[in-house]
Amino acid sequence: MFDRTNQGRISFEDFSALWKYVIDWQNCFRSFDRDNSGNIDRNEMNTALVSFGYRLSDGLVETLIKKFDRHGKGTILFDDFIQCCITLHTLTAAFRQLDTDQDGVIQIHYDQFLSMVFSLKLK
């Protein structure tokens, strides 16, 4: 992501940008980790998502927690929080490209769906 020359390495300037990116995410994470536990629970995650402009069902928030909770404790850690948020943003952006009238509904064939998902850079 920060390897602007795509050579498998980053310059000092690229590293500085990466460092700022991580610090910004860390500050974001801490602002939603209300109990300072070092992880984000379902309620904290819902608060974060709402502040980012998402209005997801409780079931979907629970699904996100399960998907990104690598320790099975019902919470997600800092790096998992970043991955979850970036994945959600990427999928939402792809959906919005097809949702031309912005009504939250698209109609696509299975082949189109797979093509869309597999063409995304999620990591």
Coordinates of N, CA and C in Angstrom, one line a residue:
M1 N 0.8 -1.2 0.0 CA 0.0 0.0 0.0 C 0.9 1.3 0.0
F2 N 2.0 1.2 0.7 CA 2.8 2.4 0.8 C 4.1 2.2 -0.1
D3 N 4.2 1.1 -0.8 CA 5.3 0.9 -1.7 C 4.9 1.5 -3.1
R4 N 5.1 2.8 -3.2 CA 4.6 3.5 -4.4 C 5.3 3.1 -5.7
T5 N 6.5 2.5 -5.6 CA 7.1 2.0 -6.8 C 6.9 0.6 -7.1
N6 N 6.1 -0.1 -6.2 CA 5.8 -1.6 -6.4 C 7.1 -2.4 -6.6
Q7 N 8.1 -2.1 -5.8 CA 9.3 -2.9 -5.9 C 9.6 -3.8 -4.7
G8 N 8.6 -3.8 -3.8 CA 8.7 -4.7 -2.6 C 9.5 -4.0 -1.5
R9 N 9.7 -2.7 -1.6 CA 10.3 -1.9 -0.5 C 9.8 -0.5 -0.5
I10 N 10.0 0.1 0.6 CA 9.5 1.5 0.8 C 10.6 2.4 1.1
S11 N 10.5 3.6 0.6 CA 11.5 4.7 0.9 C 11.3 5.2 2.3
F12 N 12.2 6.1 2.8 CA 12.0 6.7 4.1 C 10.7 7.5 4.1
E13 N 10.4 8.2 3.0 CA 9.2 9.0 2.9 C 8.0 8.2 3.0
D14 N 8.0 7.0 2.3 CA 6.9 6.1 2.3 C 6.7 5.5 3.7
F15 N 7.8 5.2 4.4 CA 7.8 4.7 5.8 C 7.2 5.7 6.7
S16 N 7.5 7.0 6.5 CA 7.0 8.1 7.3 C 5.5 8.2 7.2
A17 N 5.0 8.0 5.9 CA 3.6 8.1 5.6 C 2.9 6.9 6.3
L18 N 3.5 5.7 6.2 CA 3.0 4.5 6.8 C 2.9 4.7 8.3
W19 N 3.9 5.2 8.9 CA 4.0 5.4 10.4 C 2.8 6.4 10.8
K20 N 2.6 7.5 10.1 CA 1.5 8.4 10.4 C 0.2 7.7 10.2
Y21 N 0.0 6.8 9.2 CA -1.2 6.1 9.0 C -1.5 5.2 10.2
V22 N -0.5 4.5 10.6 CA -0.7 3.6 11.8 C -1.0 4.4 13.0
I23 N -0.4 5.5 13.3 CA -0.6 6.3 14.5 C -2.1 6.9 14.4
D24 N -2.5 7.3 13.2 CA -3.9 7.8 13.1 C -4.9 6.7 13.4
W25 N -4.6 5.5 12.9 CA -5.5 4.3 13.2 C -5.5 4.0 14.7
Q26 N -4.3 4.1 15.3 CA -4.2 3.8 16.7 C -5.0 4.8 17.5
N27 N -4.9 6.1 17.2 CA -5.7 7.1 17.9 C -7.2 6.9 17.7
C28 N -7.6 6.5 16.5 CA -9.0 6.1 16.2 C -9.4 5.0 17.1
F29 N -8.6 3.9 17.1 CA -9.0 2.7 17.9 C -9.1 3.1 19.4
R30 N -8.2 3.9 19.9 CA -8.3 4.2 21.3 C -9.5 5.1 21.6
S31 N -9.9 5.9 20.7 CA -11.1 6.7 20.9 C -12.4 5.9 21.1
F32 N -12.4 4.7 20.5 CA -13.6 3.9 20.6 C -13.4 2.8 21.6
D33 N -12.2 2.5 22.1 CA -12.0 1.6 23.2 C -12.2 2.3 24.5
R34 N -13.5 2.5 24.8 CA -14.0 3.3 25.9 C -13.5 2.8 27.3
D35 N -13.4 1.5 27.4 CA -13.0 0.9 28.7 C -11.4 0.6 28.7
N36 N -10.7 1.1 27.7 CA -9.3 1.0 27.7 C -8.8 -0.5 27.9
S37 N -9.5 -1.4 27.3 CA -9.2 -2.8 27.5 C -8.2 -3.3 26.5
G38 N -7.9 -2.5 25.4 CA -7.0 -2.9 24.4 C -7.7 -3.7 23.3
N39 N -9.0 -3.7 23.3 CA -9.7 -4.4 22.3 C -11.1 -3.7 22.1
I40 N -11.8 -4.0 21.1 CA -13.1 -3.4 20.8 C -14.1 -4.5 20.9
D41 N -15.1 -4.2 21.7 CA -16.2 -5.2 21.8 C -17.4 -4.8 20.9
R42 N -18.4 -5.5 20.9 CA -19.5 -5.3 20.0 C -20.1 -3.9 20.1
N43 N -20.3 -3.4 21.3 CA -20.9 -2.1 21.5 C -20.0 -1.0 21.0
E44 N -18.7 -1.1 21.3 CA -17.7 -0.2 20.9 C -17.6 -0.2 19.4
M45 N -17.6 -1.4 18.8 CA -17.6 -1.5 17.3 C -18.8 -0.8 16.7
N46 N -19.9 -1.0 17.2 CA -21.1 -0.4 16.7 C -21.0 1.1 16.7
T47 N -20.5 1.7 17.8 CA -20.3 3.1 18.0 C -19.3 3.6 16.9
A48 N -18.2 2.9 16.7 CA -17.2 3.3 15.7 C -17.9 3.3 14.3
L49 N -18.6 2.2 14.0 CA -19.2 2.1 12.6 C -20.2 3.2 12.4
V50 N -21.0 3.5 13.4 CA -22.0 4.6 13.3 C -21.3 5.9 13.1
S51 N -20.2 6.2 13.8 CA -19.5 7.4 13.6 C -18.8 7.5 12.2
F52 N -18.5 6.4 11.6 CA -18.0 6.3 10.3 C -19.1 6.5 9.2
G53 N -20.4 6.5 9.6 CA -21.5 6.6 8.7 C -22.2 5.4 8.3
Y54 N -21.8 4.2 8.9 CA -22.5 3.0 8.6 C -23.7 2.8 9.6
R55 N -24.8 2.2 9.1 CA -25.9 1.9 9.9 C -26.2 0.4 9.6
L56 N -25.4 -0.4 10.4 CA -25.5 -1.9 10.2 C -26.4 -2.5 11.2
S57 N -27.0 -3.6 10.9 CA -27.8 -4.4 11.9 C -26.9 -4.9 13.0
D58 N -27.6 -5.2 14.1 CA -26.8 -5.8 15.2 C -26.2 -7.2 14.8
G59 N -27.0 -7.9 13.9 CA -26.5 -9.2 13.5 C -25.3 -9.1 12.6
L60 N -25.2 -8.0 11.8 CA -24.1 -7.8 10.9 C -22.8 -7.4 11.7
V61 N -23.1 -6.5 12.7 CA -22.0 -6.1 13.6 C -21.4 -7.3 14.3
E62 N -22.3 -8.2 14.7 CA -21.9 -9.5 15.4 C -21.1 -10.3 14.4
T63 N -21.5 -10.4 13.2 CA -20.8 -11.1 12.1 C -19.4 -10.6 11.9
L64 N -19.3 -9.3 11.9 CA -17.9 -8.6 11.7 C -17.0 -9.0 12.9
I65 N -17.6 -8.9 14.1 CA -16.8 -9.3 15.3 C -16.3 -10.7 15.2
K66 N -17.2 -11.6 14.9 CA -16.8 -13.0 14.7 C -15.8 -13.2 13.6
K67 N -15.9 -12.5 12.5 CA -15.0 -12.7 11.4 C -13.6 -12.2 11.7
F68 N -13.5 -11.1 12.5 CA -12.2 -10.5 12.7 C -11.7 -10.7 14.2
D69 N -12.4 -11.5 14.9 CA -11.9 -11.9 16.3 C -11.1 -13.2 16.2
R70 N -9.8 -13.0 16.1 CA -9.0 -14.2 15.9 C -8.8 -15.1 17.2
H71 N -9.2 -14.5 18.4 CA -9.0 -15.3 19.6 C -10.3 -15.8 20.2
G72 N -11.4 -15.5 19.5 CA -12.7 -16.1 19.9 C -13.2 -15.5 21.2
K73 N -12.9 -14.3 21.6 CA -13.3 -13.7 22.8 C -14.5 -12.7 22.7
G74 N -15.0 -12.5 21.4 CA -16.0 -11.6 21.2 C -15.5 -10.1 21.1
T75 N -14.2 -10.0 20.9 CA -13.7 -8.6 20.7 C -12.6 -8.7 19.6
I76 N -12.3 -7.5 19.1 CA -11.2 -7.5 18.1 C -10.1 -6.6 18.6
L77 N -8.9 -7.0 18.2 CA -7.7 -6.2 18.5 C -7.4 -5.1 17.5
F78 N -6.4 -4.3 17.8 CA -6.1 -3.1 17.0 C -5.9 -3.5 15.5
D79 N -5.0 -4.4 15.2 CA -4.8 -4.7 13.8 C -6.0 -5.3 13.1
D80 N -6.8 -6.1 13.8 CA -8.0 -6.7 13.3 C -9.0 -5.6 13.0
F81 N -9.0 -4.6 13.9 CA -9.9 -3.4 13.7 C -9.6 -2.7 12.4
I82 N -8.3 -2.5 12.2 CA -7.9 -1.8 10.9 C -8.4 -2.6 9.7
Q83 N -8.1 -3.9 9.8 CA -8.5 -4.8 8.7 C -10.0 -4.8 8.4
C84 N -10.7 -4.9 9.5 CA -12.2 -4.9 9.4 C -12.7 -3.6 8.8
C85 N -12.2 -2.5 9.2 CA -12.7 -1.2 8.7 C -12.3 -1.0 7.3
I86 N -11.1 -1.4 6.9 CA -10.6 -1.2 5.5 C -11.4 -2.2 4.6
T87 N -11.7 -3.4 5.1 CA -12.5 -4.4 4.3 C -13.9 -3.8 4.1
L88 N -14.5 -3.3 5.2 CA -15.9 -2.8 5.1 C -15.9 -1.6 4.1
H89 N -14.9 -0.7 4.2 CA -14.9 0.4 3.3 C -14.7 0.0 1.9
T90 N -13.8 -0.9 1.6 CA -13.6 -1.4 0.2 C -14.8 -2.1 -0.4
L91 N -15.5 -2.9 0.4 CA -16.7 -3.6 -0.1 C -17.8 -2.6 -0.3
T92 N -17.9 -1.6 0.6 CA -18.9 -0.6 0.4 C -18.7 0.3 -0.8
A93 N -17.4 0.6 -1.1 CA -17.1 1.4 -2.3 C -17.4 0.7 -3.5
A94 N -17.1 -0.6 -3.5 CA -17.5 -1.5 -4.7 C -19.0 -1.6 -4.9
F95 N -19.7 -1.7 -3.8 CA -21.2 -1.8 -3.9 C -21.7 -0.5 -4.4
R96 N -21.2 0.6 -3.9 CA -21.7 2.0 -4.3 C -21.5 2.2 -5.8
Q97 N -20.5 1.7 -6.4 CA -20.2 1.9 -7.8 C -21.4 1.3 -8.6
L98 N -22.0 0.2 -8.1 CA -23.1 -0.4 -8.8 C -24.5 0.1 -8.4
D99 N -24.5 0.8 -7.2 CA -25.7 1.3 -6.7 C -25.9 2.7 -7.2
T100 N -26.2 2.8 -8.5 CA -26.2 4.1 -9.2 C -27.2 5.1 -8.6
D101 N -28.4 4.6 -8.1 CA -29.3 5.6 -7.6 C -29.2 5.7 -6.0
Q102 N -28.2 5.1 -5.5 CA -27.9 5.2 -4.1 C -29.1 4.8 -3.1
D103 N -29.8 3.8 -3.5 CA -30.9 3.3 -2.7 C -30.6 2.1 -1.8
G104 N -29.3 1.7 -1.9 CA -28.9 0.5 -1.1 C -29.2 -0.8 -1.6
V105 N -29.6 -0.8 -2.9 CA -30.0 -2.0 -3.6 C -29.3 -2.1 -4.9
I106 N -28.8 -3.3 -5.2 CA -28.2 -3.5 -6.5 C -28.7 -4.9 -7.0
Q107 N -28.7 -5.1 -8.3 CA -29.2 -6.3 -8.9 C -28.1 -6.8 -9.9
I108 N -27.4 -7.8 -9.5 CA -26.3 -8.3 -10.3 C -26.3 -9.9 -10.4
H109 N -25.7 -10.4 -11.4 CA -25.6 -11.8 -11.5 C -24.5 -12.3 -10.6
Y110 N -24.6 -13.6 -10.3 CA -23.5 -14.2 -9.4 C -22.1 -14.0 -10.0
D111 N -22.0 -14.2 -11.3 CA -20.7 -14.0 -11.9 C -20.2 -12.6 -11.7
Q112 N -21.1 -11.6 -11.8 CA -20.7 -10.2 -11.6 C -20.2 -10.0 -10.2
F113 N -21.0 -10.6 -9.2 CA -20.6 -10.5 -7.8 C -19.2 -11.1 -7.6
L114 N -19.0 -12.3 -8.0 CA -17.7 -12.9 -7.8 C -16.6 -12.1 -8.5
S115 N -16.8 -11.6 -9.6 CA -15.8 -10.8 -10.3 C -15.5 -9.5 -9.5
M116 N -16.6 -8.9 -9.0 CA -16.4 -7.7 -8.2 C -15.6 -8.0 -7.0
V117 N -15.9 -9.0 -6.2 CA -15.3 -9.3 -5.0 C -13.8 -9.7 -5.2
F118 N -13.6 -10.6 -6.2 CA -12.3 -11.1 -6.4 C -11.3 -10.1 -7.0
S119 N -11.9 -9.0 -7.5 CA -11.0 -8.0 -8.1 C -10.6 -7.0 -7.1
L120 N -11.2 -7.0 -5.9 CA -10.9 -6.0 -4.9 C -9.6 -6.3 -4.2
K121 N -8.9 -5.3 -3.8 CA -7.7 -5.5 -2.9 C -8.1 -5.3 -1.5
L122 N -8.2 -6.3 -0.8 CA -8.7 -6.3 0.6 C -7.7 -6.3 1.7
K123 N -6.4 -6.5 1.3 CA -5.4 -6.5 2.3 C -4.3 -5.5 2.0

